[in-house]
mmCIF file of C-alpha atoms in Angstrom:
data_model
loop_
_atom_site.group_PDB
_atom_site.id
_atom_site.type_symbol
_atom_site.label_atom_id
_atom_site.label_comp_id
_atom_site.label_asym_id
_atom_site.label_seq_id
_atom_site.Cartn_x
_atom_site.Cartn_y
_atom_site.Cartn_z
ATOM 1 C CA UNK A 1 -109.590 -7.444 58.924
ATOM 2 C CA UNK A 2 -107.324 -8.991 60.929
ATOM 3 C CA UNK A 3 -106.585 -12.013 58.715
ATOM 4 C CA UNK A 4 -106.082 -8.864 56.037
ATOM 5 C CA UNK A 5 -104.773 -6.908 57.693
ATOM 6 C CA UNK A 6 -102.449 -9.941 59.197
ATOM 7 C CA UNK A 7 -101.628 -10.813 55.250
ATOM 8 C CA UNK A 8 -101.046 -7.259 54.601
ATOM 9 C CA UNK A 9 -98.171 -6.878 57.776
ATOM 10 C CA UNK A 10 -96.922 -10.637 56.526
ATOM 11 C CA UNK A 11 -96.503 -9.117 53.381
ATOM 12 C CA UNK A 12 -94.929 -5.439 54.399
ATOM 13 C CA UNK A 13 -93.299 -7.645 56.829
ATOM 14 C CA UNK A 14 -91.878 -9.242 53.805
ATOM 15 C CA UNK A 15 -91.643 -6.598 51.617
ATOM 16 C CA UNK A 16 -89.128 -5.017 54.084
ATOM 17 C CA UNK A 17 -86.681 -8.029 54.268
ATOM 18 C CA UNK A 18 -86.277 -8.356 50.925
ATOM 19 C CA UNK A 19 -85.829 -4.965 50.689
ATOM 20 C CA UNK A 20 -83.504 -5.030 53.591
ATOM 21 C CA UNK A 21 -81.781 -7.897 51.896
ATOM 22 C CA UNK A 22 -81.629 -6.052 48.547
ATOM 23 C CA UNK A 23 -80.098 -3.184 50.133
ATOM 24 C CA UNK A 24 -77.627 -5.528 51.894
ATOM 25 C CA UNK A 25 -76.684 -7.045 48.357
ATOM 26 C CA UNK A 26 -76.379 -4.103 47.022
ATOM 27 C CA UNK A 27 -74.059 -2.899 49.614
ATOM 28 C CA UNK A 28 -71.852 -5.847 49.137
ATOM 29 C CA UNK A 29 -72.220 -5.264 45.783
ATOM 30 C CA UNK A 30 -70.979 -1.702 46.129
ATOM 31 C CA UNK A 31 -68.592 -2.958 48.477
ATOM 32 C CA UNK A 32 -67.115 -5.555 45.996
ATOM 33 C CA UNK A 33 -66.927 -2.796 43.174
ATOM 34 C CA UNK A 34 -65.336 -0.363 45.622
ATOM 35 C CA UNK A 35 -62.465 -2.825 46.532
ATOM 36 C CA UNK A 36 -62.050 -3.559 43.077
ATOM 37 C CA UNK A 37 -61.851 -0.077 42.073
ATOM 38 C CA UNK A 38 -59.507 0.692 44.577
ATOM 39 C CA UNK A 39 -57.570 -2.540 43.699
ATOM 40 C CA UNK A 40 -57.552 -0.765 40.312
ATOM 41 C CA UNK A 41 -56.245 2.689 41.422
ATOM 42 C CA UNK A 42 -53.775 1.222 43.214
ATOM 43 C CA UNK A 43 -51.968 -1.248 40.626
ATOM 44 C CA UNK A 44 -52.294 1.920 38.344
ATOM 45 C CA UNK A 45 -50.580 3.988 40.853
ATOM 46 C CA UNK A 46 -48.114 1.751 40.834
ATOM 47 C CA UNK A 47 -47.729 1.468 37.215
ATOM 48 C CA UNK A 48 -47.218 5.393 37.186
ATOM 49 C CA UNK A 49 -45.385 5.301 39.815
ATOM 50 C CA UNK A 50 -43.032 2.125 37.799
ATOM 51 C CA UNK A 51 -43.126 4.619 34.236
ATOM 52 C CA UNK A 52 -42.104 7.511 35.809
ATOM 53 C CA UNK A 53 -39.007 5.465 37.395
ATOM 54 C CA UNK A 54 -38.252 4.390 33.858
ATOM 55 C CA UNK A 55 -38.658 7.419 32.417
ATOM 56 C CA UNK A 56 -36.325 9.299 34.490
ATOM 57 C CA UNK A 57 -34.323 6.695 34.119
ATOM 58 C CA UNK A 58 -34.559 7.013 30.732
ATOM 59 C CA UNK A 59 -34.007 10.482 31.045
ATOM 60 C CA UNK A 60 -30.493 10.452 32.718
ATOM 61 C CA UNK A 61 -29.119 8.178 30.406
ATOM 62 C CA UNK A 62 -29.498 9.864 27.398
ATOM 63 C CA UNK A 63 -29.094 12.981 29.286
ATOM 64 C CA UNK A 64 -25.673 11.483 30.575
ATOM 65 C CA UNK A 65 -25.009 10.311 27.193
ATOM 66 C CA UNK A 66 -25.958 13.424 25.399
ATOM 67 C CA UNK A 67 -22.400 14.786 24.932
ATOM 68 C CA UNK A 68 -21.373 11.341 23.405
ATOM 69 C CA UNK A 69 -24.243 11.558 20.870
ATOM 70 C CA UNK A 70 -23.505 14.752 20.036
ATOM 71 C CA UNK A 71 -19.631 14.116 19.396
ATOM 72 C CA UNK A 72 -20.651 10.970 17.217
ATOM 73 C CA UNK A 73 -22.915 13.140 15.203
ATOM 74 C CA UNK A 74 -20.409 15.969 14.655
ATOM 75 C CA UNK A 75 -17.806 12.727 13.945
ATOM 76 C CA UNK A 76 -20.817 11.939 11.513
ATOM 77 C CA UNK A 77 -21.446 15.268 10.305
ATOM 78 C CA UNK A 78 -17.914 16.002 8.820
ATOM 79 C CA UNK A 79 -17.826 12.390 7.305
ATOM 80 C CA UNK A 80 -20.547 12.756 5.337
ATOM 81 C CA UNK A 81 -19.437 16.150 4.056
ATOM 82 C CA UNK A 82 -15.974 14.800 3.782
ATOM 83 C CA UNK A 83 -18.330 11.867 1.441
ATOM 84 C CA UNK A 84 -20.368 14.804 -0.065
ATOM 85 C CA UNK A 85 -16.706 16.273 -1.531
ATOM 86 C CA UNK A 86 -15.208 13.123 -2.467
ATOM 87 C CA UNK A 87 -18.798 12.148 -4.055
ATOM 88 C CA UNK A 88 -18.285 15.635 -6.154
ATOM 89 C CA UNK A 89 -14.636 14.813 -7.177
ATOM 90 C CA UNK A 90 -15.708 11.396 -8.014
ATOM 91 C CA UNK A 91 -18.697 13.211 -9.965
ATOM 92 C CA UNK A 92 -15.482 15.428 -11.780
ATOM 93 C CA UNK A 93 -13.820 12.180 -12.989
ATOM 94 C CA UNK A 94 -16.669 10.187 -14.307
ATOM 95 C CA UNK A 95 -17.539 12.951 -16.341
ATOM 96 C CA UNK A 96 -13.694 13.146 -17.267
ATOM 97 C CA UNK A 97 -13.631 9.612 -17.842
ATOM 98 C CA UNK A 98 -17.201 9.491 -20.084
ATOM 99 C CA UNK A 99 -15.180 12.534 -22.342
ATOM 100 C CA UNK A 100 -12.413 10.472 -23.001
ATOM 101 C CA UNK A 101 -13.892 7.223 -23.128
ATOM 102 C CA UNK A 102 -16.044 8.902 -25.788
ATOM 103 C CA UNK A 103 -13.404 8.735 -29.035
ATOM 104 C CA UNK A 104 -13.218 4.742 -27.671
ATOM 105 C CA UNK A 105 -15.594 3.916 -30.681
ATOM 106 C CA UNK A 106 -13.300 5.805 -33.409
ATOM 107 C CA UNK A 107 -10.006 4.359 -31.355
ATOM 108 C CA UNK A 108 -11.630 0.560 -31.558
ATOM 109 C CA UNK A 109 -12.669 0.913 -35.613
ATOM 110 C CA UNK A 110 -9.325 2.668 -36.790
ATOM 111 C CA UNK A 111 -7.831 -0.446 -34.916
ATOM 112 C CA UNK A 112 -10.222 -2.602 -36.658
ATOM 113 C CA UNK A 113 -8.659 -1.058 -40.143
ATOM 114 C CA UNK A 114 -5.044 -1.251 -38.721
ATOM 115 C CA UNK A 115 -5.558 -5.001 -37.992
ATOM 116 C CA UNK A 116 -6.658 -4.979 -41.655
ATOM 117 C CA UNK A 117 -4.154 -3.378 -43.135
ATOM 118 C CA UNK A 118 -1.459 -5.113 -41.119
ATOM 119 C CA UNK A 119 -3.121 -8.306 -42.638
ATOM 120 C CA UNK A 120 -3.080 -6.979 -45.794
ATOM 121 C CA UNK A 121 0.887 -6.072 -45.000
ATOM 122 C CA UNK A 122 1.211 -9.405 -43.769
ATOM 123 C CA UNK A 123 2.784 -11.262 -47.156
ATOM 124 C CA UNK A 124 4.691 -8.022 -47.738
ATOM 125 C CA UNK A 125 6.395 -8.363 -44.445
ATOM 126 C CA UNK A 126 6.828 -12.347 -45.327
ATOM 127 C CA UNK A 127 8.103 -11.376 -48.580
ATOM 128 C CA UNK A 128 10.730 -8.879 -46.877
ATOM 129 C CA UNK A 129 11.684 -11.290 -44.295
ATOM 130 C CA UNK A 130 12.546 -13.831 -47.053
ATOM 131 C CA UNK A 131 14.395 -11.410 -49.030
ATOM 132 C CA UNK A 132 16.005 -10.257 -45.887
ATOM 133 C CA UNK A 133 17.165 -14.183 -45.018
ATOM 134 C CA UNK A 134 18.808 -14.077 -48.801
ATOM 135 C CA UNK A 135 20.796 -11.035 -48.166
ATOM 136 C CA UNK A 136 21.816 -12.402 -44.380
ATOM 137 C CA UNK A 137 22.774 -15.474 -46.643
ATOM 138 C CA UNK A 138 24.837 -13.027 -49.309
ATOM 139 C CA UNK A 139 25.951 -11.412 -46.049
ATOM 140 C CA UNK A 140 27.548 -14.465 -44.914
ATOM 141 C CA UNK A 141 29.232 -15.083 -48.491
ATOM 142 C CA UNK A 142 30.721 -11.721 -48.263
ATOM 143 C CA UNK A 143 31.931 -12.353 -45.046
ATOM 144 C CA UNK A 144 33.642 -15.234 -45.488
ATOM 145 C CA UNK A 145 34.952 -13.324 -49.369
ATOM 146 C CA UNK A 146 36.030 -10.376 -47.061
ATOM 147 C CA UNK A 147 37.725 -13.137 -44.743
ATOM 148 C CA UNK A 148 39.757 -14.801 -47.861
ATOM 149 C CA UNK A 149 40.728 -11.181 -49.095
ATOM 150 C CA UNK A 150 41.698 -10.630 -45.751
ATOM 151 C CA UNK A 151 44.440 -13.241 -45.871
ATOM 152 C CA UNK A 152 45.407 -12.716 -49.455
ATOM 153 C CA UNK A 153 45.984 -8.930 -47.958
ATOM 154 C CA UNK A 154 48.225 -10.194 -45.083
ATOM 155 C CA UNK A 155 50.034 -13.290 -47.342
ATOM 156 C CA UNK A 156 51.024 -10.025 -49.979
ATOM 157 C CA UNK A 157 51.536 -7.679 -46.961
ATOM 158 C CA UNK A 158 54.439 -10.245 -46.152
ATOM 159 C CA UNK A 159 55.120 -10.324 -50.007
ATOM 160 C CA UNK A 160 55.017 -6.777 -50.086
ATOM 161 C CA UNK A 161 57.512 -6.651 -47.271
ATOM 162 C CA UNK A 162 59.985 -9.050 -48.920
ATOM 163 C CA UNK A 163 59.921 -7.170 -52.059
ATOM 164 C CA UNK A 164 60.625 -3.971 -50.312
ATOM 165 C CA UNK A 165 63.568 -5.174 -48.877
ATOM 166 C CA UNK A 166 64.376 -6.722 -51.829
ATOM 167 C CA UNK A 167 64.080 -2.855 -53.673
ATOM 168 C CA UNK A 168 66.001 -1.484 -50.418
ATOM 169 C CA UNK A 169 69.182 -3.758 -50.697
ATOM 170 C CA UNK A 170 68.491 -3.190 -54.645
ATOM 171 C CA UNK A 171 68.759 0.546 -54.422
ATOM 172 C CA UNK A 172 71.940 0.975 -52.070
ATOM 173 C CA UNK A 173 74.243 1.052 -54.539
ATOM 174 C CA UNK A 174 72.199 3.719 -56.391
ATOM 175 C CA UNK A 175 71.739 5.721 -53.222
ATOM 176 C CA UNK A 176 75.681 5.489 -52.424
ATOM 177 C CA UNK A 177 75.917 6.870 -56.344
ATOM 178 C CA UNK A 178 73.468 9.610 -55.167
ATOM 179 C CA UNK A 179 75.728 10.581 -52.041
ATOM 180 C CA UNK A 180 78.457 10.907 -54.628
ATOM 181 C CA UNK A 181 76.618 12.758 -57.199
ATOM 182 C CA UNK A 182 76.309 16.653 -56.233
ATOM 183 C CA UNK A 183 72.848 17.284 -57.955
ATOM 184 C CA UNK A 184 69.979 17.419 -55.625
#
């Protein structure tokens, strides 16, 4: 038994290390994942710790800024209803303008049949001007007849004169008779 008994202790002997040693390992083990773990909770502590800094941060600036924002969106607010009228009025016009613009098609074909018709008018008016370059032409003729008569009138205006005198110093003697003469 004692060479058993020997192997048997050798081996409990053994048995016990290695369980020793696996229980060491799995200390360090433990250990190791602990530390980690820790390492872990720590960084995300941190992190919290850094988000809840920026999100107070945060916080106070648009909490400082909050009276700004809501200035700009009242600023905002009455420009777009300021938009919404003008967008109305605008609205008011087009419509305005698509009513008139509507007889455009009648205005552009009864221009259409002027532009005939003046074409149509066209030798007329040609016509007309060449009978009115005639008569400018007659005109002048006249003129210049009017301008002849006009000294004939003033050569027998002087001639006129002349003979008037002519009858005056002619008719003294008859009006010294009719001073004489007692009829009327």
């Amino acid at each position: 038994m004692t060479t058993e008994n020997k192997n048997n202790s050798d081996l409990l002997k053994q048995a016990m290390a290695d369980f020793k040693e696996a229980v060491r390992l799995r200390n360090i083990l433990h250990i190791r994942v602990a530390s980690r773990v820790t390492t872990l909770l720590r960084a995300g502590m941190v992190s919290l710790a850094v988000v809840a800094v920026v999100f107070l941060f945060l916080l106070w600036t648009v909490s400082s800024k909050l009276d700004i924002m809501i200035n700009v969106m009242e600023v905002m607010n009455h420009r777009f209803t300021n938009m919404a009228k003008d967008m109305s009025v605008m609205r008011e016009v087009i419509a305005s303008m698509d009513q008139n613009m509507a007889s455009m098609p009648v205005i552009v074909e009864e221009v259409g049949s002027m532009q005939k018709t003046v074409a149509a008018m066209n030798p007329d008016i040609q016509k007309i001007a060449k009978q009115m370059h005639l008569i400018e032409i007659n005109m002048g003729g006249i003129t210049q007849a009017v301008g002849h008569m006009t000294q004939t009138f003033s050569a027998m205006d002087f001639n006129v004169q002349e003979i008037d005198k002519g009858v005056h110093r002619t008719a003294r003697p008859m009006k010294m008779f009719n001073k004489f003469s007692p009829l009327p």
